[in-house]
Coordinates of C-alpha atoms and ligand atoms in Angstrom, one line a residue:
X188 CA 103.3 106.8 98.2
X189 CA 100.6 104.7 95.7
X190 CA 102.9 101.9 95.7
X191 CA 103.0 101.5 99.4
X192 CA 99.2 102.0 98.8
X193 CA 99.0 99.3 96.5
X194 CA 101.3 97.2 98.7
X195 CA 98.7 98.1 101.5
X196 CA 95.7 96.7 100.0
X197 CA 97.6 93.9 98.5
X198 CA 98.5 92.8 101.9
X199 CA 95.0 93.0 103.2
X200 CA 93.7 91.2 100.7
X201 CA 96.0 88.3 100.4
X202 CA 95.1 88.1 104.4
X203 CA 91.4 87.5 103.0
X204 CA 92.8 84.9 100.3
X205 CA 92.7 86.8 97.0
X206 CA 95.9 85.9 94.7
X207 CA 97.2 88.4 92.7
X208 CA 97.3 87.9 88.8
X209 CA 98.5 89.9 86.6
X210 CA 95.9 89.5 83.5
X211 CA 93.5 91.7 83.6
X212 CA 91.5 89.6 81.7
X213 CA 91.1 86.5 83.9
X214 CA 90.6 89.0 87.2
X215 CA 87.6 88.4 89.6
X216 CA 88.7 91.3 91.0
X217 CA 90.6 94.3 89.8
X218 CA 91.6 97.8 91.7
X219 CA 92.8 100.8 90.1
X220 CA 94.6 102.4 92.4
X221 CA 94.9 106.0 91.2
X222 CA 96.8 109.5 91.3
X223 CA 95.2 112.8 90.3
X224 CA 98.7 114.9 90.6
X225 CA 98.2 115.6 86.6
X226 CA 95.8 115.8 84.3
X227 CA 97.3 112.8 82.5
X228 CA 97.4 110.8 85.3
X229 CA 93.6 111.0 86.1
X230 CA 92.9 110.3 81.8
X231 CA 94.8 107.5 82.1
X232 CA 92.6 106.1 84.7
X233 CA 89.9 106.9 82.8
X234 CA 90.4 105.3 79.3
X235 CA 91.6 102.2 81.7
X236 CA 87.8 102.4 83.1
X237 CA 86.5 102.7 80.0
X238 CA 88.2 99.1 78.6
X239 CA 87.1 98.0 81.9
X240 CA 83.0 98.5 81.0
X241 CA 83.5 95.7 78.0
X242 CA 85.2 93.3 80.1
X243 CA 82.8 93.3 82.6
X244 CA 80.0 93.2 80.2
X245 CA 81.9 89.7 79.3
X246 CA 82.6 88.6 82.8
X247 CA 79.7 89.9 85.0
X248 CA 81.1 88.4 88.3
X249 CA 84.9 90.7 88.1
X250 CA 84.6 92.8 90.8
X251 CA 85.9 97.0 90.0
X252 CA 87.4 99.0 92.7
X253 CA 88.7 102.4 92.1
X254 CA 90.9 103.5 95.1
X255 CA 93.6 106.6 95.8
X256 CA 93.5 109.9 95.0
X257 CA 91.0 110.1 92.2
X258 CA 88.6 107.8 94.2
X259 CA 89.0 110.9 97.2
X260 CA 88.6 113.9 94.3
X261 CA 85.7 112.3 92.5
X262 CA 83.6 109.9 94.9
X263 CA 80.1 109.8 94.0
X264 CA 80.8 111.4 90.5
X265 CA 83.0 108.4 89.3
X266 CA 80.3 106.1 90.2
X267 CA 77.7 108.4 88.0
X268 CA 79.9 108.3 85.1
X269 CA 81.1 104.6 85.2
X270 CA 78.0 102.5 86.7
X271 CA 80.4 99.4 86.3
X272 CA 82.4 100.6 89.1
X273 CA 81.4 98.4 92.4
X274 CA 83.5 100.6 94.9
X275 CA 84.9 103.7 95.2
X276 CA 88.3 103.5 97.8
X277 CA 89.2 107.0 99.2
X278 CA 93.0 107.4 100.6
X279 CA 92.4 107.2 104.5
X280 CA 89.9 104.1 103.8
X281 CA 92.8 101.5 101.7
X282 CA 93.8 99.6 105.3
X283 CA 89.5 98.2 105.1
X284 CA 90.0 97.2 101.6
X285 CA 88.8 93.4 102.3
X286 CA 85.7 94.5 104.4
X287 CA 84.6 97.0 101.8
X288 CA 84.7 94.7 98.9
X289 CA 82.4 91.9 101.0
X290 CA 80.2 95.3 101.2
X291 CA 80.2 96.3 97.8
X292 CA 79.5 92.7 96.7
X293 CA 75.8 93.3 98.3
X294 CA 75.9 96.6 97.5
X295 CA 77.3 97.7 94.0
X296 CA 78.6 101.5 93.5
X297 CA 79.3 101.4 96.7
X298 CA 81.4 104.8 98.2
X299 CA 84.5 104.8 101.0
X300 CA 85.6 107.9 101.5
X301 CA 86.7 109.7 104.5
X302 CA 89.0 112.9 105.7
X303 CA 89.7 112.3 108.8
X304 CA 91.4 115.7 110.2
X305 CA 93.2 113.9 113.3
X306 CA 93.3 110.8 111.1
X307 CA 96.3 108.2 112.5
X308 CA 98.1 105.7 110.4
X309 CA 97.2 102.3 111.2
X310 CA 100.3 99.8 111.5
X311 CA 100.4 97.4 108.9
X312 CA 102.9 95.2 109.4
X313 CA 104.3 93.2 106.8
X314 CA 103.2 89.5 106.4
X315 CA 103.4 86.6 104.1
X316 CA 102.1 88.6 101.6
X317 CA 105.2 90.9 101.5
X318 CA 106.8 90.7 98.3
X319 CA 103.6 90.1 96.5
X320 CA 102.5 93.3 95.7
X321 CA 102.4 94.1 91.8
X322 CA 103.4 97.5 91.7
X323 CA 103.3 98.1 87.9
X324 CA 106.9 98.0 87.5
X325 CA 108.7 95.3 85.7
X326 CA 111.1 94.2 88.8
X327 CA 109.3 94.5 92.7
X328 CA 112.1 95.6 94.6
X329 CA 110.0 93.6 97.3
X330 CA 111.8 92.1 98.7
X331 CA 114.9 93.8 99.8
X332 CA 113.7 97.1 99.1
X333 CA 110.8 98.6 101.2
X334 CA 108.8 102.0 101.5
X335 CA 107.4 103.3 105.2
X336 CA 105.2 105.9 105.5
X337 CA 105.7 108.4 108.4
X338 CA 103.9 111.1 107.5
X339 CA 100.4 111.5 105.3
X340 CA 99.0 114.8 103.6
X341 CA 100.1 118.3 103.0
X342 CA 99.4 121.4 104.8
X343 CA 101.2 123.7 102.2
X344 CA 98.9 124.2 99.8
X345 CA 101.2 124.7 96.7
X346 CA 99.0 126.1 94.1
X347 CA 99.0 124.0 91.6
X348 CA 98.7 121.3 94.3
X349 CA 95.8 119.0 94.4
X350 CA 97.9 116.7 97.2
X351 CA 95.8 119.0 100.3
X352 CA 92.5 118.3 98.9
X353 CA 93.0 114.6 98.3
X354 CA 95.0 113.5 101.3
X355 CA 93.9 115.9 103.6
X356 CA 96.0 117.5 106.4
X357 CA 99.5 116.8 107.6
X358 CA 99.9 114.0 110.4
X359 CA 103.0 112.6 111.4
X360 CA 102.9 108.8 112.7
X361 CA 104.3 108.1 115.9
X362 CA 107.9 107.0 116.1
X363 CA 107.3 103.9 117.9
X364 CA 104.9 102.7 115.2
X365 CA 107.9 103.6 112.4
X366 CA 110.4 102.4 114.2
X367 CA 108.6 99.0 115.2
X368 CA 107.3 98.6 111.0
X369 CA 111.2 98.9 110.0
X370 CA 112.2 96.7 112.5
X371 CA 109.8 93.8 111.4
X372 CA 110.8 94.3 107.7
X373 CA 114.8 94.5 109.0
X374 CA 114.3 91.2 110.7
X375 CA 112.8 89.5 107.5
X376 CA 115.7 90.6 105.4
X377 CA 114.8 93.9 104.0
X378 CA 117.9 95.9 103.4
X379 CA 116.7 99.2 102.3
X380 CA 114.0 101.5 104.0
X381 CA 112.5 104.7 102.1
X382 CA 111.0 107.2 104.1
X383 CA 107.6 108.3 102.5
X384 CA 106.2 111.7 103.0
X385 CA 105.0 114.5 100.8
X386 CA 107.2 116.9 102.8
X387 CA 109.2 114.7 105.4
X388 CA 111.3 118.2 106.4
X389 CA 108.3 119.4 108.1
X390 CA 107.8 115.6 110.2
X391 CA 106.5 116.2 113.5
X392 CA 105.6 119.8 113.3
X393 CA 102.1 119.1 113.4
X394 CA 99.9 117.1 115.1
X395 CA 103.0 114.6 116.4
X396 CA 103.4 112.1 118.0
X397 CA 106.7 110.3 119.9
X398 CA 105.7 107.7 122.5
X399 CA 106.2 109.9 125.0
X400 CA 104.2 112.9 123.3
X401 CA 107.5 115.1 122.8
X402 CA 108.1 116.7 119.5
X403 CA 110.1 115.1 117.1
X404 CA 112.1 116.4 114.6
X405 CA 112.5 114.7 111.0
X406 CA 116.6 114.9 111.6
X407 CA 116.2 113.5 115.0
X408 CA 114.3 110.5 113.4
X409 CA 116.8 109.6 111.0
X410 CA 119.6 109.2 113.4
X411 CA 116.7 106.8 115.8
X412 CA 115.9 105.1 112.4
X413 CA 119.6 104.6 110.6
X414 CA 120.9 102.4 113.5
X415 CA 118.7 99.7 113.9
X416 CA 120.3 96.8 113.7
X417 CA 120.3 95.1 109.8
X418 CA 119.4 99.0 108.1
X419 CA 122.2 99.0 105.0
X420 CA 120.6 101.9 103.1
X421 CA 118.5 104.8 104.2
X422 CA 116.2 107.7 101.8
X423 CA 113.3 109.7 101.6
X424 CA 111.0 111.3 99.8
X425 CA 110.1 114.2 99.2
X426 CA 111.0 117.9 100.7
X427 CA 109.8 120.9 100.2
X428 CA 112.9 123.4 100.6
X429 CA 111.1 125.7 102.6
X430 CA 111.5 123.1 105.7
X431 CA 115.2 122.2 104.8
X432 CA 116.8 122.4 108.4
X433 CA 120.6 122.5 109.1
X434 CA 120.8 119.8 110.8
X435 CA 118.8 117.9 108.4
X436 CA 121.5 118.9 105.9
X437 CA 123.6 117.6 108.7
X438 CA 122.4 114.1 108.6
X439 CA 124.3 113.4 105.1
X440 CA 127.5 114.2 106.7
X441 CA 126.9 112.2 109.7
X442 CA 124.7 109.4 109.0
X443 CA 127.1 106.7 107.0
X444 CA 123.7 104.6 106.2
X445 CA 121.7 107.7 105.1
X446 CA 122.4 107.3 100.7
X447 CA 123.8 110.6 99.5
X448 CA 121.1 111.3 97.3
X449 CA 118.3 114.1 98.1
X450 CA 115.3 114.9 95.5
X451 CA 114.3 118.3 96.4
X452 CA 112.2 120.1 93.9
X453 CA 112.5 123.8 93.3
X454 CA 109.9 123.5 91.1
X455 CA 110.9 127.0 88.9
X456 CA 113.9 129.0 88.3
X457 CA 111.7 132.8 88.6
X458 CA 111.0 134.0 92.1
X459 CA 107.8 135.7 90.5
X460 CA 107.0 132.3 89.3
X461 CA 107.8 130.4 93.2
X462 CA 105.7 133.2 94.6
X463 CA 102.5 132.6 92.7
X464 CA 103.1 128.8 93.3
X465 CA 103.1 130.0 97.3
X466 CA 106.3 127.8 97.6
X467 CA 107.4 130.2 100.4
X468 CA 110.9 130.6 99.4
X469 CA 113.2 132.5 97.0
X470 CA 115.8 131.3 94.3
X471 CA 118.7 132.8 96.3
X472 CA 117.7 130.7 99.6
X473 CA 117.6 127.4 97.3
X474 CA 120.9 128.1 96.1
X475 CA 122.4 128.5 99.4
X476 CA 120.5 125.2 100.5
X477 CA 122.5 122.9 97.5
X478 CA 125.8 124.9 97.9
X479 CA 125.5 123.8 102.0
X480 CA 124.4 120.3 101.2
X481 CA 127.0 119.5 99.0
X482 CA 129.5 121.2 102.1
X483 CA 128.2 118.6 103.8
X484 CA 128.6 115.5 101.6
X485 CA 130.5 116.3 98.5
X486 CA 129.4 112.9 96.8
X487 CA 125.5 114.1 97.1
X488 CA 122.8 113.3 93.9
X489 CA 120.5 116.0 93.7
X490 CA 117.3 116.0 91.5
X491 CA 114.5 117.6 91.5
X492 CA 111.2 118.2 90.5
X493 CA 110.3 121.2 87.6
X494 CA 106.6 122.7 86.4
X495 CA 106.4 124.3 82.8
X496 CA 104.4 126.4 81.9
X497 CA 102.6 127.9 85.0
X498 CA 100.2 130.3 84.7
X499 CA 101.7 133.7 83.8
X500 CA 105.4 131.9 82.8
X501 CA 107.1 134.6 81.1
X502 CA 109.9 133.5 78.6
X503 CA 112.0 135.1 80.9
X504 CA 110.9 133.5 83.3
X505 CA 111.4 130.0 82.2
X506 CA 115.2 131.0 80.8
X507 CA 115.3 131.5 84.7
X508 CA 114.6 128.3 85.5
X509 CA 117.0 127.0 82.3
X510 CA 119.6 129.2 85.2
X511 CA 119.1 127.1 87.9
X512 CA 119.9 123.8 85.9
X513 CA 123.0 125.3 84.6
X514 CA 124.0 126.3 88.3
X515 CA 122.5 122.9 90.0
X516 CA 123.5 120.6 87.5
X517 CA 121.3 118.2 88.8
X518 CA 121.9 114.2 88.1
X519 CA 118.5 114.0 87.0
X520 CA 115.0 115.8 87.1
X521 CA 111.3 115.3 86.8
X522 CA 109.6 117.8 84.7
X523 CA 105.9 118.3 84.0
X524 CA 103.6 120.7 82.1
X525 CA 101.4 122.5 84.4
X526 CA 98.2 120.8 84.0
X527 CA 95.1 122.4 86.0
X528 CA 93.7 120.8 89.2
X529 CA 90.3 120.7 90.4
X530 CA 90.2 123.0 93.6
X531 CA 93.2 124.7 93.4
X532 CA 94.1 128.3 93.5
X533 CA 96.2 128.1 90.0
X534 CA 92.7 126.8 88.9
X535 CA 91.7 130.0 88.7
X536 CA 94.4 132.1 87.7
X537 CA 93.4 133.3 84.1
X538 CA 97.2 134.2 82.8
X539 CA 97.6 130.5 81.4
X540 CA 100.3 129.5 79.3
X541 CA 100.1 128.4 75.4
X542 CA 100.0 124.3 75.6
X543 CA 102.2 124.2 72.4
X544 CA 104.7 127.1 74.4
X545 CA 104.5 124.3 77.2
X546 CA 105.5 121.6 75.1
X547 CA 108.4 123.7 74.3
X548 CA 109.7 124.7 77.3
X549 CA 109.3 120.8 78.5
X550 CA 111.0 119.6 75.4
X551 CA 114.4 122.2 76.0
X552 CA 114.3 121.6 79.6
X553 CA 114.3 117.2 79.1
X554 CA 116.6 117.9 76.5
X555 CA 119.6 120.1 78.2
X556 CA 118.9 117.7 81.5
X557 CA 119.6 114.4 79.8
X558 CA 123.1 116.4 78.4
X559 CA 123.7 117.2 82.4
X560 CA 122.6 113.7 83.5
X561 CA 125.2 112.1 80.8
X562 CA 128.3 114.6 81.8
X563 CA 127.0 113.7 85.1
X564 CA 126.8 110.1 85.0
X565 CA 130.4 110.2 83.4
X566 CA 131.9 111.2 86.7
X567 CA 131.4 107.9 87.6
X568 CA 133.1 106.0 85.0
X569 CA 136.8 104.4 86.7
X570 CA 135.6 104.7 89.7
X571 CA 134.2 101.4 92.1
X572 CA 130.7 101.9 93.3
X573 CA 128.9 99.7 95.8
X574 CA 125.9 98.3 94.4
X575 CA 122.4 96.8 95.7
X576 CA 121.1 94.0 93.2
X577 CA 117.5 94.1 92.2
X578 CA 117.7 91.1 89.5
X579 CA 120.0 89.0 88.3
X580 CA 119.5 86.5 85.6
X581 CA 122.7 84.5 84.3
X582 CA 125.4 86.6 84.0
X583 CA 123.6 90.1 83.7
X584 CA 122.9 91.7 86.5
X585 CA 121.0 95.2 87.3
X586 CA 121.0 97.0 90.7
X587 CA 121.4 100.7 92.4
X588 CA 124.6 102.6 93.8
X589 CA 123.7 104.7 97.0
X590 CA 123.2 107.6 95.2
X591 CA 120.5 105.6 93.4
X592 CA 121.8 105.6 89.8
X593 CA 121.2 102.3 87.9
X594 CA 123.8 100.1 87.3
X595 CA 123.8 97.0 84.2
X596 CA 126.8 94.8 86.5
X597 CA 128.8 92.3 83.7
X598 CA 129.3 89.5 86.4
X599 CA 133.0 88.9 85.2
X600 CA 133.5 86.9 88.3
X601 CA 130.9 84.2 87.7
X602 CA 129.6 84.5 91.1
X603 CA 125.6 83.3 91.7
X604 CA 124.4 86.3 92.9
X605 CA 120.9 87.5 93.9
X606 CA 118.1 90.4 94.4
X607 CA 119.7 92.0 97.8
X608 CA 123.4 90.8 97.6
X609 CA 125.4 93.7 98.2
X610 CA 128.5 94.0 95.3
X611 CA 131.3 96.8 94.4
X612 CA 131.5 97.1 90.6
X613 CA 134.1 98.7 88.4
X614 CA 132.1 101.4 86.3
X615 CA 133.6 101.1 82.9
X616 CA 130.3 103.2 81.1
X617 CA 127.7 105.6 81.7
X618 CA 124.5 106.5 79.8
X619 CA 122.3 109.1 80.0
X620 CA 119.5 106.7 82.2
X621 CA 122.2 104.0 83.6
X622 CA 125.9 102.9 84.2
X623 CA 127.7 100.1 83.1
X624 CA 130.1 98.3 85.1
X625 CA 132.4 94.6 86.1
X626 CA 131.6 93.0 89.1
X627 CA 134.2 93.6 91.6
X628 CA 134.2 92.0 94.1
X629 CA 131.2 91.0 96.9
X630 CA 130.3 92.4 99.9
Ligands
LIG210 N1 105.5 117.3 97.9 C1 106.4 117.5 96.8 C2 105.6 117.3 95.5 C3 104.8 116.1 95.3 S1 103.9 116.1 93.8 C4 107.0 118.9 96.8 O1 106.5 119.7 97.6 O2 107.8 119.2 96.1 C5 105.1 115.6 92.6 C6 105.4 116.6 91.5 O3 104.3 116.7 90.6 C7 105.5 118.0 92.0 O4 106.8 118.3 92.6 C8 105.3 118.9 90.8 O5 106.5 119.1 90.1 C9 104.3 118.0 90.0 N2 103.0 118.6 90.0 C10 102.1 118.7 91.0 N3 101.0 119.3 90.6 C11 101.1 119.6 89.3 C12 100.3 120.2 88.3 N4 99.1 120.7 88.6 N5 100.8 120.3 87.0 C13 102.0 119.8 86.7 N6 102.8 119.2 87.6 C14 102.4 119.1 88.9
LIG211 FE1 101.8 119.6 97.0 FE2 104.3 119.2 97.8 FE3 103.2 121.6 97.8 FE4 102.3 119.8 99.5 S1 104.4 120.7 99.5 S2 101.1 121.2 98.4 S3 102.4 118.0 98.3 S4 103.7 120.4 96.0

C-alpha cells in the first residue's frame, strides 16, 4: 500500500518536473513516506528525521515532506518536534503532493491532513513517469509488475490495529475506475496486477460503488478483472479470514490467471488470544478455511501474518499458535512482536507481555518457520515452474513462479532475456528464502 503511495506522489511530481535521485544528500527535495503499523517502523522514521535536521542545516533550500501514516497519527505534533519539517502529507492528501509543496514553500511547517468519511479514490493513471518510482527496494518491479488500489481503510478495528485511525473508514473504488487503471497499465506492457486492500474479502460491502451503483462482490471482481485482455498474473493483498467467502475460495480453482498463492494472516494460534484481538473468528473456522482452499487448488502458497507477545499471551497460549504452524505448514510467514499503538484498545490493556518473553517467542516461531519454508520449498525441486523475470544481467537471472517464490534462473540456454519475459525453469535447488533453477525453455 505505501509503495503504490510512493508511486502516487512520484508520479505527480514528475508531472511537475522533479527527477528522482536517489542521494539523499544532493536532494532539493526529500519525502519520507511513512508507516506507523509498529513501533519500529514509526522510530525508524524518526532517527531518519533526526539526520535529516543536519543536512538541512547544510543545505537550507532541500525541501522536507513527511507523508503516510505517521504524517495522519502525528500532524501538528511532528511539526513541534522537528521544526525542519516543511510539510506534513496525511494519507487521503498524497494525489495534491505538487500543489502542497508550492504551498509549503511560502509557508514552512505546513499541515495536509484530512479524513474524509465518504472519501473516493482519485484515478491516477499511470504516465511517463511509471517505472520511476523508487520504492526502497533494490529491483522496481515497475515495469512489468504493478499494484492497484481498490479499496482504502479498515472498518475492523483489530486491537492492536492502528490501520482505522490512520486511514480512516472502509471505501471501496468503483469498478469502472479499477477496471479502466489495469487496462491503461495492460496496454503499456504491464503483466502483473496486485490487488491492494487492507481487507479485499470484505470489497464492496461498504460504501460501494459499480457503475451502475449495484453491489459488488470482491469474487465477482476478480473474474471482471482476470480477463482483460494482456492480464498474465493476478494477486491480492490482504484478507482478514473473517470475510473469506466460498466463492472467493472458488476463484483459485476457477480463475487460471489468479496465482495460487493467498497471504491470510491468522494472526495467533489461541482463540482466547483472537478474541481479545476482536478478529471475529475462531481457530477451528481457520482451519476449515485452509483445508477448503487447498480443496480447491491443491498447488496453493499460504502465508500468513503472526503477533507475539499480545497482551495477556499465556505460554500456553503461544504453544497454540506453535499448533497452527505445525498444522498449516505455511511456505512462509510474517511475524512481529506486539508493539503498542497510539489509540488502540490493546493500548490499554494492562496484562502486557515480558519484551525479552517476546523476543523469545519471535525467535522459536522465525526459527521453526524457516525449517517449514525449506521442507517446503524442497517440494519444488525436479519439478518445471513458470517464471516471471524481474532482472537479468548476463547470464543470471532472478524472477517469481506464480506462487510467488523467488527463483535465481542459471540461463543454460544463452538466451537474452529481460525484466517481464515469461520462462519455465527446471528447479534443481531450494533455500530457505529462494529456489534455484535451469532455464528451460521460453514462453
Ligand atoms: N489487514 C491485515 C493486516 C495489515 S497490518 C489483516 O487484517 O490481517 C500487517 C501486519 O502487521 C498485521 O497482520 C499484524 O500481524 C502486524 N501488526 C499490526 N499491528 C501490530 C502491532 N501493534 N504490533 C505488532 N504487529 C502488528
Ligand atoms: Fe488492521 Fe487488518 Fe484488523 Fe483492519 S483487518 S484493523 S487493517 S489488522
Amino acid at each position: 500500500m505505501n509503495e503504490r503511495d510512493s508511486e502516487i506522489m512520484s508520479q505527480a511530481l514528475a508531472g511537475s518536473g522533479y527527477v528522482e535521485t536517489m542521494e539523499m544528500e544532493s536532494a532539493d527535495l526529500v519525502i519520507l513516506n511513512t508507516c506507523s503499523i509498529r513501533a519500529k517502523a514509526e522510530q525508524k522514521v524518526m532517527s531518519l528525521l533526526g539526520l535529516l535536521r543536519k543536512q538541512k542545516k547544510r543545505h537550507p533550500e532541500m525541501q522536507v515532506c513527511v507523508a503516510g501514516c505517521v504524517a495522519q497519527q502525528e500532524g501538528e505534533k511532528l511539526v513541534e518536534r522537528m521544526e525542519h519539517v516543511d510539510l506534513v502529507v496525511g494519507t487521503q492528501n498524497i494525489y495534491q503532493i505538487d500543489h502542497l509543496l508550492e504551498h509549503a514553500r511560502k509557508n514552512p511547517g505546513y499541515i495536509a491532513i484530512s479524513m474524509e468519511k465518504d472519501y473516493t479514490i482519485p484515478v491516477f493513471l499511470p504516465d511517463q513517469a511509471m517505472g520511476a518510482a523508487y520504492t526502497g527496494k533494490g529491483d522496481s518491479p515497475s515495469i512489468f509488475r504493478k499494484f492497484v488500489t481498490i479499496m482504502q481503510g479498515c472498518n475492523n478495528f483489530c486491537a492492536y490495529c492502528v490501520v482505522p485511525h490512520t486511514r480512516g473508514r472502509e471505501v471501496s473504488r468503483n469498478v469502472k475506475d479499477i477496471k479502466g487503471e489495469i487496462r491503461v497499465l495492460l496496454e503499456s506492457g504491464i503483466k502483473e496486477i496486485t490487488l491492494l486492500g487492507q481487507n479485499v474479502n470484505s470489497y464492496g460491502q461498504t460504501n460501494i460503488v459499480t457503475s451502475d451503483g449495484a453491489p459488488f462482490s470482491f469474487a465477482e471482481l476478480l473474474h471482471e478483472i482476470a480477463h482483460l485482455e494482456g492480464l498474465q498474473r493476478l494477486r491480492f493483498t490482504t484478507s482478514n479470514p473473517k470475510d473469506l467467502s466460498d466463492d472467493l475460495m472458488k476463484c483459485f480453482r476457477d480463475i487460471p490467471n489468479l496465482c495460487p498463492q493467498f497471504h491470510l494472516p491468522v494472526q495467533a494460534g489461541s482463540d482466547k488470544v483472537l478474541k481479545r484481538m476482536n478478529r471475529k473468528y475462531s481457530i477451528a473456522r481457520y482451519l476449515e478455511l485452509v483445508e477448503q482452499l487447498r480443496e480447491y487448488c491443491p498447488d496453493i502458497a499460504l502465508s500468513t501474518d503472526i503477533i507475539v507477545g499480545f497482551p495477556g499471551e499465556t505460554d500456553k497460549d503461544f504453544e497454540e499458535t506453535m499448533g497452527v504452524l505445525e498444522r498449516v505448514r505455511y511456505h512462509g510467514s510474517f511475524s512481529f512482536k506486539y508493539s503498542d499503538r497510539p489509540g488502540t484498545a490493546a493500548e490499554k490493556f494492562n496484562d502486557k507481555v515480558d519484551e525479552n518473553v517476546k523476543k523469545e517467542r519471535l525467535m522459536r516461531f522465525q526459527d521453526r518457520q524457516d525449517e517449514i519454508s525449506l521442507d517446503r520449498n524442497r517440494e519444488y525441486v525436479g519439478t518445471i515452474r513458470e517464471v516471471l523475470v524481474e532482472s537479468a544481467s548476463g547470464k543470471a537471472l532472478k524472477g517469481r513462479t506464480v506462487t510467488n517464490h523467488i527463483v535465481h534462473v542459471d540461463d543454460t540456454l544463452g538466451r537474452i532475456l529481460r525484466p517481464g519475459d515469461l520462462v519455465d525453469a527446471e528447479i534443481y535447488h531450494a533455500g530457505q528464502h529462494s529456489l534455484k533453477g535451469k532455464l528451460a525453455r521460453m514462453k
